[in-house]
PDB file of C-alpha atoms and ligand atoms in Angstrom:
ATOM      1  CA  MET O   1      -8.124  -4.806  33.938  1.00 48.00           C
ATOM      2  CA  ASP O   2      -7.878  -8.549  32.842  1.00 56.00           C
ATOM      3  CA  GLN O   3      -4.419  -9.858  32.438  1.00 57.00           C
ATOM      4  CA  THR O   4      -5.016 -11.737  29.097  1.00 56.00           C
ATOM      5  CA  GLU O   5      -7.019  -8.809  27.549  1.00 60.00           C
ATOM      6  CA  GLU O   6      -3.945  -6.499  28.041  1.00 74.00           C
ATOM      7  CA  ARG O   7      -1.375  -9.017  26.122  1.00 81.00           C
ATOM      8  CA  TYR O   8      -3.662  -9.248  23.331  1.00 88.00           C
ATOM      9  CA  PRO O   9      -3.494  -7.955  20.514  1.00 91.00           C
ATOM     10  CA  PHE O  10       0.349  -9.312  20.288  1.00 91.00           C
ATOM     11  CA  HIS O  11       2.341  -8.353  17.203  1.00 95.00           C
ATOM     12  CA  LYS O  12       5.532  -9.114  15.894  1.00 97.00           C
ATOM     13  CA  ALA O  13       7.335  -8.345  12.581  1.00 98.00           C
ATOM     14  CA  PHE O  14      10.387 -10.187  10.452  1.00 98.00           C
ATOM     15  CA  HIS O  15      12.636  -9.278   8.125  1.00 98.00           C
ATOM     16  CA  ILE O  16      12.662 -11.432   4.915  1.00 98.00           C
ATOM     17  CA  GLU O  17      15.760 -11.427   2.673  1.00 98.00           C
ATOM     18  CA  GLY O  18      15.205 -12.692  -0.377  1.00 98.00           C
ATOM     19  CA  GLY O  19      17.637 -15.191  -1.757  1.00 96.00           C
ATOM     20  CA  ASN O  20      18.849 -16.100   1.631  1.00 96.00           C
ATOM     21  CA  PHE O  21      18.449 -19.469   1.524  1.00 96.00           C
ATOM     22  CA  ILE O  22      21.172 -20.082   4.471  1.00 95.00           C
ATOM     23  CA  HIS O  23      18.301 -18.767   7.284  1.00 92.00           C
ATOM     24  CA  ALA O  24      15.380 -20.156   5.794  1.00 96.00           C
ATOM     25  CA  GLY O  25      12.691 -21.150   7.814  1.00 97.00           C
ATOM     26  CA  SER O  26      14.323 -19.230  10.682  1.00 97.00           C
ATOM     27  CA  ILE O  27      10.988 -17.085  10.979  1.00 98.00           C
ATOM     28  CA  SER O  28       8.929 -19.598  10.896  1.00 98.00           C
ATOM     29  CA  SER O  29      10.760 -21.198  13.850  1.00 98.00           C
ATOM     30  CA  GLN O  30      10.374 -17.930  15.716  1.00 98.00           C
ATOM     31  CA  VAL O  31       6.635 -18.082  15.099  1.00 98.00           C
ATOM     32  CA  LYS O  32       6.140 -21.329  16.244  1.00 98.00           C
ATOM     33  CA  ARG O  33       8.302 -20.886  19.065  1.00 98.00           C
ATOM     34  CA  ILE O  34       6.260 -18.001  20.108  1.00 97.00           C
ATOM     35  CA  LEU O  35       2.991 -19.694  19.469  1.00 97.00           C
ATOM     36  CA  LYS O  36       4.509 -22.667  21.500  1.00 97.00           C
ATOM     37  CA  GLU O  37       4.753 -19.780  24.597  1.00 95.00           C
ATOM     38  CA  GLU O  38       1.160 -18.572  24.475  1.00 93.00           C
ATOM     39  CA  GLY O  39       0.344 -22.235  24.999  1.00 94.00           C
ATOM     40  CA  PHE O  40      -2.186 -22.423  21.804  1.00 95.00           C
ATOM     41  CA  PRO O  41      -3.334 -26.146  20.832  1.00 95.00           C
ATOM     42  CA  LYS O  42      -0.602 -28.161  18.909  1.00 96.00           C
ATOM     43  CA  ASN O  43      -2.398 -28.789  15.626  1.00 96.00           C
ATOM     44  CA  VAL O  44      -2.865 -24.885  15.346  1.00 97.00           C
ATOM     45  CA  ILE O  45       0.633 -24.198  15.760  1.00 97.00           C
ATOM     46  CA  ARG O  46       1.251 -27.053  13.261  1.00 97.00           C
ATOM     47  CA  ARG O  47      -1.310 -25.515  11.177  1.00 97.00           C
ATOM     48  CA  MET O  48       0.238 -21.717  11.504  1.00 98.00           C
ATOM     49  CA  SER O  49       3.846 -23.547  11.032  1.00 98.00           C
ATOM     50  CA  ILE O  50       3.413 -25.115   7.787  1.00 98.00           C
ATOM     51  CA  ALA O  51       1.750 -21.851   6.406  1.00 98.00           C
ATOM     52  CA  THR O  52       4.496 -19.273   7.469  1.00 98.00           C
ATOM     53  CA  PHE O  53       6.996 -21.933   6.517  1.00 98.00           C
ATOM     54  CA  GLU O  54       5.623 -21.811   3.033  1.00 98.00           C
ATOM     55  CA  ALA O  55       5.284 -18.017   2.706  1.00 98.00           C
ATOM     56  CA  GLU O  56       8.614 -17.369   4.334  1.00 98.00           C
ATOM     57  CA  MET O  57      10.238 -19.759   1.568  1.00 98.00           C
ATOM     58  CA  ASN O  58       7.852 -17.653  -1.427  1.00 98.00           C
ATOM     59  CA  VAL O  59       9.494 -14.656  -0.154  1.00 98.00           C
ATOM     60  CA  ILE O  60      13.277 -16.051  -0.146  1.00 98.00           C
ATOM     61  CA  CYS O  61      12.827 -17.697  -3.247  1.00 98.00           C
ATOM     62  CA  TYR O  62      10.863 -15.302  -5.681  1.00 98.00           C
ATOM     63  CA  ALA O  63      11.130 -11.630  -3.830  1.00 98.00           C
ATOM     64  CA  ARG O  64      13.934  -9.421  -3.042  1.00 98.00           C
ATOM     65  CA  TRP O  65      12.993  -9.273   0.384  1.00 98.00           C
ATOM     66  CA  GLY O  66       9.791  -8.798   2.754  1.00 98.00           C
ATOM     67  CA  ILE O  67       7.844  -8.229   6.113  1.00 98.00           C
ATOM     68  CA  LEU O  68       5.828 -11.128   7.723  1.00 98.00           C
ATOM     69  CA  THR O  69       4.021  -9.423  10.641  1.00 98.00           C
ATOM     70  CA  LEU O  70       2.378 -11.882  13.186  1.00 98.00           C
ATOM     71  CA  VAL O  71      -0.459 -10.953  15.240  1.00 98.00           C
ATOM     72  CA  VAL O  72      -1.778 -12.856  17.651  1.00 97.00           C
ATOM     73  CA  PHE O  73      -5.498 -12.567  19.256  1.00 95.00           C
ATOM     74  CA  PRO O  74      -7.082 -15.090  21.736  1.00 92.00           C
ATOM     75  CA  ASP O  75      -9.344 -16.288  19.064  1.00 94.00           C
ATOM     76  CA  PHE O  76      -7.273 -16.378  16.245  1.00 96.00           C
ATOM     77  CA  ILE O  77      -4.098 -16.139  14.722  1.00 98.00           C
ATOM     78  CA  LYS O  78      -3.507 -13.845  11.750  1.00 98.00           C
ATOM     79  CA  VAL O  79       0.135 -13.518   9.528  1.00 98.00           C
ATOM     80  CA  ALA O  80       0.290 -11.067   6.737  1.00 98.00           C
ATOM     81  CA  VAL O  81       3.328 -11.233   4.299  1.00 99.00           C
ATOM     82  CA  ASP O  82       4.405  -7.891   2.004  1.00 98.00           C
ATOM     83  CA  ASP O  83       6.725  -8.318  -0.504  1.00 98.00           C
ATOM     84  CA  GLU O  84       8.918  -6.202  -2.909  1.00 98.00           C
ATOM     85  CA  GLY O  85       9.537  -8.192  -5.953  1.00 98.00           C
ATOM     86  CA  ALA O  86       8.412  -9.767  -9.287  1.00 96.00           C
ATOM     87  CA  GLY O  87       4.902 -10.274  -8.103  1.00 98.00           C
ATOM     88  CA  ILE O  88       2.278 -13.157  -9.856  1.00 98.00           C
ATOM     89  CA  HIS O  89       0.779 -12.009 -12.974  1.00 96.00           C
ATOM     90  CA  ASP O  90      -1.633 -14.934 -12.695  1.00 98.00           C
ATOM     91  CA  VAL O  91      -2.919 -15.701  -9.110  1.00 98.00           C
ATOM     92  CA  ASN O  92      -5.282 -18.356  -9.563  1.00 98.00           C
ATOM     93  CA  GLN O  93      -2.631 -20.318 -11.712  1.00 98.00           C
ATOM     94  CA  ALA O  94       0.169 -19.869  -8.798  1.00 98.00           C
ATOM     95  CA  MET O  95      -2.540 -21.183  -6.274  1.00 98.00           C
ATOM     96  CA  ARG O  96      -2.420 -24.534  -8.505  1.00 98.00           C
ATOM     97  CA  GLU O  97      -1.032 -27.273  -7.581  1.00 98.00           C
ATOM     98  CA  GLY O  98       2.549 -28.091  -8.929  1.00 98.00           C
ATOM     99  CA  PHE O  99       2.310 -25.133 -10.657  1.00 98.00           C
ATOM    100  CA  SER O 100       5.967 -23.705 -10.052  1.00 98.00           C
ATOM    101  CA  THR O 101       8.486 -21.086 -11.398  1.00 98.00           C
ATOM    102  CA  ALA O 102      11.324 -22.179  -9.593  1.00 98.00           C
ATOM    103  CA  THR O 103      14.699 -21.983 -11.197  1.00 96.00           C
ATOM    104  CA  GLU O 104      17.068 -24.695 -11.232  1.00 97.00           C
ATOM    105  CA  LYS O 105      19.088 -24.040  -8.197  1.00 95.00           C
ATOM    106  CA  ILE O 106      15.850 -23.934  -6.217  1.00 97.00           C
ATOM    107  CA  ARG O 107      14.763 -27.358  -7.014  1.00 96.00           C
ATOM    108  CA  GLU O 108      18.553 -28.380  -6.346  1.00 96.00           C
ATOM    109  CA  LEU O 109      17.480 -27.059  -2.276  1.00 95.00           C
ATOM    110  CA  GLY O 110      14.869 -29.185  -2.596  1.00 94.00           C
ATOM    111  CA  PHE O 111      11.963 -26.619  -2.927  1.00 96.00           C
ATOM    112  CA  GLY O 112       9.384 -25.223  -5.726  1.00 96.00           C
ATOM    113  CA  ALA O 113       7.364 -28.839  -5.803  1.00 97.00           C
ATOM    114  CA  GLY O 114       4.453 -26.009  -6.809  1.00 98.00           C
ATOM    115  CA  MET O 115       2.531 -26.743  -3.581  1.00 98.00           C
ATOM    116  CA  GLY O 116       3.333 -24.059  -1.133  1.00 98.00           C
ATOM    117  CA  LEU O 117       0.214 -21.951  -1.835  1.00 98.00           C
ATOM    118  CA  SER O 118      -2.194 -24.395  -2.139  1.00 98.00           C
ATOM    119  CA  ASN O 119      -1.124 -25.631   1.569  1.00 98.00           C
ATOM    120  CA  ILE O 120      -1.473 -22.503   2.728  1.00 98.00           C
ATOM    121  CA  LYS O 121      -4.697 -22.499   1.578  1.00 98.00           C
ATOM    122  CA  LYS O 122      -5.519 -25.780   2.727  1.00 98.00           C
ATOM    123  CA  VAL O 123      -3.962 -25.414   6.296  1.00 98.00           C
ATOM    124  CA  THR O 124      -5.909 -21.814   7.027  1.00 98.00           C
ATOM    125  CA  ASP O 125      -9.059 -20.504   7.692  1.00 97.00           C
ATOM    126  CA  GLU O 126      -9.024 -17.654   5.222  1.00 98.00           C
ATOM    127  CA  MET O 127      -5.906 -16.800   3.107  1.00 98.00           C
ATOM    128  CA  VAL O 128      -5.791 -13.981   0.710  1.00 98.00           C
ATOM    129  CA  LEU O 129      -3.278 -13.172  -2.044  1.00 98.00           C
ATOM    130  CA  THR O 130      -2.805 -10.254  -4.274  1.00 98.00           C
ATOM    131  CA  SER O 131      -0.172  -9.172  -6.466  1.00 98.00           C
ATOM    132  CA  VAL O 132       1.145  -6.237  -8.783  1.00 98.00           C
ATOM    133  CA  VAL O 133       3.862  -7.536 -11.174  1.00 98.00           C
ATOM    134  CA  ASN O 134       7.595  -5.791 -11.208  1.00 97.00           C
ATOM    135  CA  GLN O 135       6.257  -4.495  -7.354  1.00 98.00           C
ATOM    136  CA  GLY O 136       5.310  -7.543  -4.981  1.00 98.00           C
ATOM    137  CA  THR O 137       2.975  -9.360  -3.631  1.00 98.00           C
ATOM    138  CA  HIS O 138       0.716  -8.834  -0.704  1.00 98.00           C
ATOM    139  CA  LEU O 139      -0.726 -12.608   1.396  1.00 98.00           C
ATOM    140  CA  GLU O 140      -2.620 -13.050   4.543  1.00 98.00           C
ATOM    141  CA  PHE O 141      -4.093 -15.947   6.396  1.00 98.00           C
ATOM    142  CA  MET O 142      -5.183 -16.965   9.461  1.00 98.00           C
ATOM    143  CA  VAL O 143      -6.133 -19.680  11.811  1.00 97.00           C
ATOM    144  CA  ASN O 144      -9.063 -19.744  14.252  1.00 96.00           C
ATOM    145  CA  VAL O 145      -8.188 -21.075  17.851  1.00 95.00           C
ATOM    146  CA  LYS O 146     -11.220 -22.786  17.999  1.00 86.00           C
ATOM    147  CA  ASP O 147     -11.573 -25.179  15.937  1.00 67.00           C
ATOM    148  CA  GLY O 148      -7.869 -25.139  15.488  1.00 53.00           C
ATOM    149  CA  ALA O 149      -8.166 -29.248  15.511  1.00 57.00           C
ATOM    150  CA  GLU O 150     -10.573 -29.486  13.074  1.00 58.00           C
ATOM    151  CA  LYS O 151      -8.413 -29.050   9.520  1.00 63.00           C
TER     152      LYS O 151
HETATM  153  N1  LIG R 201       6.201 -13.749  -3.131  1.00 71.52           N
HETATM  154  C1  LIG R 201       5.958 -14.591  -4.221  1.00 71.52           C
HETATM  155  N2  LIG R 201       6.560 -13.490  -5.337  1.00 71.52           N
HETATM  156  C2  LIG R 201       6.183 -13.991  -6.820  1.00 71.52           C
HETATM  157  N3  LIG R 201       6.214 -14.731  -7.033  1.00 71.52           N
HETATM  158  C3  LIG R 201       5.332 -15.800  -6.141  1.00 71.52           C
HETATM  159  C4  LIG R 201       5.374 -15.495  -4.866  1.00 71.52           C
HETATM  160  N4  LIG R 201       4.582 -16.457  -3.769  1.00 71.52           N
HETATM  161  C5  LIG R 201       4.755 -17.630  -5.245  1.00 71.52           C
HETATM  162  N5  LIG R 201       4.965 -16.956  -6.309  1.00 71.52           N
HETATM  163  C6  LIG R 201       4.756 -17.503  -7.722  1.00 71.52           C
HETATM  164  O1  LIG R 201       3.935 -18.660  -7.267  1.00 71.52           O
HETATM  165  C7  LIG R 201       4.256 -20.404  -7.664  1.00 71.52           C
HETATM  166  C8  LIG R 201       4.088 -21.277  -6.993  1.00 71.52           C
HETATM  167  O2  LIG R 201       4.129 -20.962  -5.092  1.00 71.52           O
HETATM  168  P1  LIG R 201       4.334 -22.275  -4.151  1.00 71.52           P
HETATM  169  O3  LIG R 201       2.721 -22.931  -4.687  1.00 71.52           O
HETATM  170  O4  LIG R 201       4.387 -21.730  -3.471  1.00 71.52           O
HETATM  171  O5  LIG R 201       5.036 -23.414  -5.242  1.00 71.52           O
HETATM  172  P2  LIG R 201       6.707 -23.012  -5.311  1.00 71.52           P
HETATM  173  O6  LIG R 201       7.398 -22.286  -4.470  1.00 71.52           O
HETATM  174  O7  LIG R 201       7.186 -24.613  -4.848  1.00 71.52           O
HETATM  175  O8  LIG R 201       6.996 -22.532  -6.648  1.00 71.52           O
HETATM  176  C9  LIG R 201       5.890 -19.881  -7.532  1.00 71.52           C
HETATM  177  O9  LIG R 201       6.501 -20.560  -8.465  1.00 71.52           O
HETATM  178  C10 LIG R 201       5.949 -18.542  -8.154  1.00 71.52           C
HETATM  179  O10 LIG R 201       5.867 -18.421  -9.218  1.00 71.52           O
HETATM  180 MG1  LIG R 202       6.645 -22.079  -2.444  1.00 71.52          MG
END
């Protein structure tokens, strides 16, 4: 069997702790490093890093905990984030640029501009967001490798 075929799909799961701002960004950094090691195009890595960072921050800011799963195929990269927390009562409203329920504390830390979800949508090729109030939120997105330079 061809060696490249054996390596994929590559799976890795990361635990995200809600409210832990000290390690904010550490999972997206790890994802970025993995994608660099895999030799993906710069722009694909940039787009995945932006989306993963925003997804990680949302769990830290708004959920109790979450699991981020990275799945790497030769042609596309997918991230799924499942969290347990307050959930989102209106997903369309949450997607709107500038909408945020960030607390004063979150804003003081430099987050809460309300651009995270809309940015994820912008930089990825597919995005799905679903949520159950008082249970949690499911977010997934993917970036195609071949046309990665186009976004
Ligand atoms: N994982 C999540 N759990 C609960 N609420 C969320 C989650 N992700 C996003 N939200 C809600 O959607 C809003 C918009 O998110 P986003 O666009 O990332 O902006 P910001 O994080 O700056 O507020 C948040 O303020 C929050 O109310
Ligand atoms: Mg956000």
